[in-house]
């Protein structure tokens, strides 16, 4: 899935899954029966996701340092990644000689309709971003695709002058529509596929799927709105 590299780690790229990666056969894993026939294959098994997030937490703590962190979780797709990442960060803090205070806030964005990324980001809810002033902010996102959504969010946050902003994304898609934005920390770099599972949805379905899978055309049609 990824090649070994001798140079310093590139946190922004993560584990690289190549375009010709065939994935894992669905028959090798358990998953909800109501999704039988809706998926193509397993792209990233749950166990690999969990291990990678643990490593990300170590990288983040090493990079940011043992300072207080304001975690801004992008809902809905980012909630599971955020919960697991924060738990690992807390575990690192518990086993250190300095307590790191972590607070979590939430913002909800809408940038997809069916399987298509929309040109404009729609912000749904979210608290007053002025509370981020002077804070060390870690934005936790599920997927970075074109990068425009995250750039718009960063632009909104930067107006309130936080001390530091870092972005952690579970997935980064290689897409020709990308504007070149890269998160500071990435779990996996994946091909330009529409994936579901591990709280990533297709019109609110598949959030209960533990593995990250590729949805097939039957699944898209079945749950299209």
GROMACS .gro file of C-alpha atoms in nm:
model
  225
    1UNK     CA    1   0.000   0.000   0.000
    2UNK     CA    2   0.287   0.235   0.063
    3UNK     CA    3   0.655   0.242  -0.015
    4UNK     CA    4   0.934   0.299   0.236
    5UNK     CA    5   1.107   0.636   0.218
    6UNK     CA    6   1.439   0.733   0.375
    7UNK     CA    7   1.380   1.108   0.404
    8UNK     CA    8   1.204   1.284   0.692
    9UNK     CA    9   0.838   1.184   0.725
   10UNK     CA   10   0.587   1.383   0.521
   11UNK     CA   11   0.295   1.411   0.763
   12UNK     CA   12   0.080   1.575   0.495
   13UNK     CA   13   0.079   1.273   0.265
   14UNK     CA   14   0.026   0.981   0.499
   15UNK     CA   15   0.001   0.620   0.385
   16UNK     CA   16  -0.020   0.631   0.006
   17UNK     CA   17  -0.266   0.393  -0.160
   18UNK     CA   18  -0.187   0.373  -0.530
   19UNK     CA   19  -0.442   0.394  -0.812
   20UNK     CA   20  -0.393   0.028  -0.904
   21UNK     CA   21  -0.447  -0.095  -0.546
   22UNK     CA   22  -0.717  -0.368  -0.583
   23UNK     CA   23  -0.843  -0.342  -0.226
   24UNK     CA   24  -0.964  -0.634  -0.017
   25UNK     CA   25  -1.240  -0.875  -0.104
   26UNK     CA   26  -1.555  -0.808   0.097
   27UNK     CA   27  -1.586  -1.177   0.184
   28UNK     CA   28  -1.277  -1.146   0.405
   29UNK     CA   29  -1.453  -0.910   0.648
   30UNK     CA   30  -1.774  -0.871   0.841
   31UNK     CA   31  -1.999  -0.574   0.768
   32UNK     CA   32  -2.372  -0.489   0.803
   33UNK     CA   33  -2.594  -0.717   0.597
   34UNK     CA   34  -2.811  -0.427   0.485
   35UNK     CA   35  -2.516  -0.312   0.270
   36UNK     CA   36  -2.471  -0.643   0.092
   37UNK     CA   37  -2.457  -0.572  -0.282
   38UNK     CA   38  -2.388  -0.199  -0.231
   39UNK     CA   39  -2.009  -0.208  -0.203
   40UNK     CA   40  -1.725  -0.276  -0.446
   41UNK     CA   41  -1.447  -0.370  -0.203
   42UNK     CA   42  -1.277  -0.277   0.124
   43UNK     CA   43  -1.021  -0.005   0.066
   44UNK     CA   44  -0.890   0.028   0.424
   45UNK     CA   45  -0.980  -0.225   0.696
   46UNK     CA   46  -1.082  -0.092   1.037
   47UNK     CA   47  -0.776  -0.226   1.216
   48UNK     CA   48  -0.539  -0.041   0.985
   49UNK     CA   49  -0.737   0.280   1.037
   50UNK     CA   50  -0.708   0.250   1.414
   51UNK     CA   51  -0.332   0.184   1.405
   52UNK     CA   52  -0.272   0.475   1.168
   53UNK     CA   53  -0.468   0.715   1.392
   54UNK     CA   54  -0.257   0.613   1.690
   55UNK     CA   55   0.054   0.705   1.492
   56UNK     CA   56  -0.100   1.036   1.385
   57UNK     CA   57  -0.163   1.124   1.749
   58UNK     CA   58   0.205   1.069   1.829
   59UNK     CA   59   0.310   1.283   1.531
   60UNK     CA   60   0.071   1.562   1.630
   61UNK     CA   61   0.184   1.569   1.992
   62UNK     CA   62   0.550   1.567   1.890
   63UNK     CA   63   0.495   1.849   1.641
   64UNK     CA   64   0.259   2.075   1.836
   65UNK     CA   65   0.431   2.007   2.167
   66UNK     CA   66   0.276   1.955   2.506
   67UNK     CA   67   0.057   2.264   2.496
   68UNK     CA   68  -0.317   2.310   2.536
   69UNK     CA   69  -0.512   2.227   2.220
   70UNK     CA   70  -0.852   2.337   2.092
   71UNK     CA   71  -0.982   2.060   1.866
   72UNK     CA   72  -1.231   2.171   1.601
   73UNK     CA   73  -1.415   1.868   1.464
   74UNK     CA   74  -1.578   1.896   1.123
   75UNK     CA   75  -1.909   1.710   1.140
   76UNK     CA   76  -2.055   1.476   1.046
   77UNK     CA   77  -1.796   1.261   0.872
   78UNK     CA   78  -1.513   1.361   1.103
   79UNK     CA   79  -1.672   1.265   1.434
   80UNK     CA   80  -1.539   0.909   1.458
   81UNK     CA   81  -1.191   1.004   1.342
   82UNK     CA   82  -1.195   1.294   1.587
   83UNK     CA   83  -1.313   1.081   1.879
   84UNK     CA   84  -1.046   0.817   1.821
   85UNK     CA   85  -0.772   1.074   1.758
   86UNK     CA   86  -0.857   1.272   2.073
   87UNK     CA   87  -0.860   0.954   2.280
   88UNK     CA   88  -0.509   0.869   2.161
   89UNK     CA   89  -0.392   1.225   2.229
   90UNK     CA   90  -0.532   1.201   2.581
   91UNK     CA   91  -0.357   0.869   2.636
   92UNK     CA   92  -0.025   1.026   2.535
   93UNK     CA   93  -0.092   1.315   2.773
   94UNK     CA   94  -0.178   1.079   3.060
   95UNK     CA   95   0.153   0.899   3.020
   96UNK     CA   96   0.362   1.217   3.008
   97UNK     CA   97   0.491   1.438   3.287
   98UNK     CA   98   0.276   1.730   3.170
   99UNK     CA   99  -0.103   1.743   3.145
  100UNK     CA  100  -0.232   1.873   2.812
  101UNK     CA  101  -0.574   2.036   2.820
  102UNK     CA  102  -0.791   1.948   2.522
  103UNK     CA  103  -1.127   2.100   2.444
  104UNK     CA  104  -1.342   1.990   2.151
  105UNK     CA  105  -1.579   2.208   1.953
  106UNK     CA  106  -1.781   2.125   1.642
  107UNK     CA  107  -1.862   2.278   1.309
  108UNK     CA  108  -2.068   2.126   1.030
  109UNK     CA  109  -1.998   2.184   0.661
  110UNK     CA  110  -2.174   2.061   0.350
  111UNK     CA  111  -1.978   2.023   0.029
  112UNK     CA  112  -2.125   1.707  -0.134
  113UNK     CA  113  -2.458   1.629  -0.300
  114UNK     CA  114  -2.482   1.259  -0.380
  115UNK     CA  115  -2.124   1.175  -0.487
  116UNK     CA  116  -2.039   1.516  -0.639
  117UNK     CA  117  -1.840   1.790  -0.468
  118UNK     CA  118  -2.031   2.118  -0.486
  119UNK     CA  119  -1.862   2.441  -0.593
  120UNK     CA  120  -1.966   2.627  -0.278
  121UNK     CA  121  -1.927   2.525   0.083
  122UNK     CA  122  -2.240   2.538   0.292
  123UNK     CA  123  -2.190   2.599   0.664
  124UNK     CA  124  -2.454   2.441   0.886
  125UNK     CA  125  -2.446   2.541   1.250
  126UNK     CA  126  -2.127   2.589   1.448
  127UNK     CA  127  -2.040   2.803   1.748
  128UNK     CA  128  -1.884   3.148   1.753
  129UNK     CA  129  -1.538   3.112   1.601
  130UNK     CA  130  -1.414   3.414   1.796
  131UNK     CA  131  -1.357   3.176   2.089
  132UNK     CA  132  -1.057   3.039   1.896
  133UNK     CA  133  -0.861   3.366   1.936
  134UNK     CA  134  -0.516   3.301   2.080
  135UNK     CA  135  -0.571   2.923   2.089
  136UNK     CA  136  -0.370   2.636   1.941
  137UNK     CA  137  -0.629   2.496   1.701
  138UNK     CA  138  -0.633   2.147   1.553
  139UNK     CA  139  -0.896   2.107   1.280
  140UNK     CA  140  -1.004   1.744   1.236
  141UNK     CA  141  -1.160   1.657   0.900
  142UNK     CA  142  -1.263   1.330   0.737
  143UNK     CA  143  -1.165   1.391   0.372
  144UNK     CA  144  -0.971   1.659   0.186
  145UNK     CA  145  -1.062   1.651  -0.183
  146UNK     CA  146  -1.035   1.969  -0.386
  147UNK     CA  147  -0.913   2.156  -0.079
  148UNK     CA  148  -1.152   2.447  -0.134
  149UNK     CA  149  -1.373   2.358   0.162
  150UNK     CA  150  -1.080   2.351   0.403
  151UNK     CA  151  -0.930   2.670   0.260
  152UNK     CA  152  -1.262   2.848   0.314
  153UNK     CA  153  -1.279   2.723   0.673
  154UNK     CA  154  -0.920   2.826   0.742
  155UNK     CA  155  -0.991   3.171   0.601
  156UNK     CA  156  -1.286   3.206   0.840
  157UNK     CA  157  -1.082   3.095   1.142
  158UNK     CA  158  -0.774   3.305   1.065
  159UNK     CA  159  -0.981   3.623   1.101
  160UNK     CA  160  -0.997   3.555   1.476
  161UNK     CA  161  -0.618   3.528   1.512
  162UNK     CA  162  -0.560   3.190   1.677
  163UNK     CA  163  -0.207   3.126   1.799
  164UNK     CA  164  -0.160   2.825   1.572
  165UNK     CA  165  -0.373   2.627   1.325
  166UNK     CA  166  -0.303   2.269   1.218
  167UNK     CA  167  -0.521   2.043   1.003
  168UNK     CA  168  -0.552   1.666   1.041
  169UNK     CA  169  -0.747   1.474   0.778
  170UNK     CA  170  -0.812   1.101   0.779
  171UNK     CA  171  -0.810   1.089   0.398
  172UNK     CA  172  -0.664   1.299   0.116
  173UNK     CA  173  -0.794   1.230  -0.234
  174UNK     CA  174  -0.579   1.257  -0.543
  175UNK     CA  175  -0.815   1.449  -0.767
  176UNK     CA  176  -0.751   1.661  -1.079
  177UNK     CA  177  -0.975   1.927  -0.921
  178UNK     CA  178  -0.737   1.973  -0.626
  179UNK     CA  179  -0.607   2.323  -0.567
  180UNK     CA  180  -0.294   2.183  -0.406
  181UNK     CA  181  -0.398   2.215  -0.042
  182UNK     CA  182  -0.243   1.959   0.189
  183UNK     CA  183  -0.329   1.902   0.555
  184UNK     CA  184  -0.053   1.908   0.812
  185UNK     CA  185  -0.134   1.547   0.904
  186UNK     CA  186  -0.300   1.286   0.683
  187UNK     CA  187  -0.397   0.929   0.757
  188UNK     CA  188  -0.412   0.801   0.402
  189UNK     CA  189  -0.372   0.940   0.052
  190UNK     CA  190  -0.622   0.760  -0.172
  191UNK     CA  191  -0.724   0.753  -0.539
  192UNK     CA  192  -1.012   0.972  -0.657
  193UNK     CA  193  -1.282   0.732  -0.537
  194UNK     CA  194  -1.604   0.794  -0.348
  195UNK     CA  195  -1.558   0.604  -0.025
  196UNK     CA  196  -1.790   0.529   0.266
  197UNK     CA  197  -1.761   0.386   0.614
  198UNK     CA  198  -1.591   0.482   0.939
  199UNK     CA  199  -1.853   0.763   0.966
  200UNK     CA  200  -1.808   0.871   0.602
  201UNK     CA  201  -2.150   0.867   0.440
  202UNK     CA  202  -2.339   0.865   0.115
  203UNK     CA  203  -2.654   1.069   0.182
  204UNK     CA  204  -2.637   0.970   0.552
  205UNK     CA  205  -2.597   0.597   0.483
  206UNK     CA  206  -2.290   0.380   0.557
  207UNK     CA  207  -2.184   0.571   0.872
  208UNK     CA  208  -2.229   0.243   1.064
  209UNK     CA  209  -1.973   0.063   0.847
  210UNK     CA  210  -1.641   0.014   1.031
  211UNK     CA  211  -1.417  -0.031   0.728
  212UNK     CA  212  -1.357   0.232   0.460
  213UNK     CA  213  -1.505   0.088   0.141
  214UNK     CA  214  -1.570   0.187  -0.218
  215UNK     CA  215  -1.941   0.216  -0.295
  216UNK     CA  216  -2.061   0.060  -0.621
  217UNK     CA  217  -2.307   0.202  -0.875
  218UNK     CA  218  -2.593  -0.006  -0.733
  219UNK     CA  219  -2.531   0.145  -0.391
  220UNK     CA  220  -2.521   0.498  -0.531
  221UNK     CA  221  -2.849   0.451  -0.712
  222UNK     CA  222  -3.015   0.280  -0.415
  223UNK     CA  223  -2.942   0.567  -0.176
  224UNK     CA  224  -2.952   0.861  -0.418
  225UNK     CA  225  -3.163   1.162  -0.320
   0.00000   0.00000   0.00000
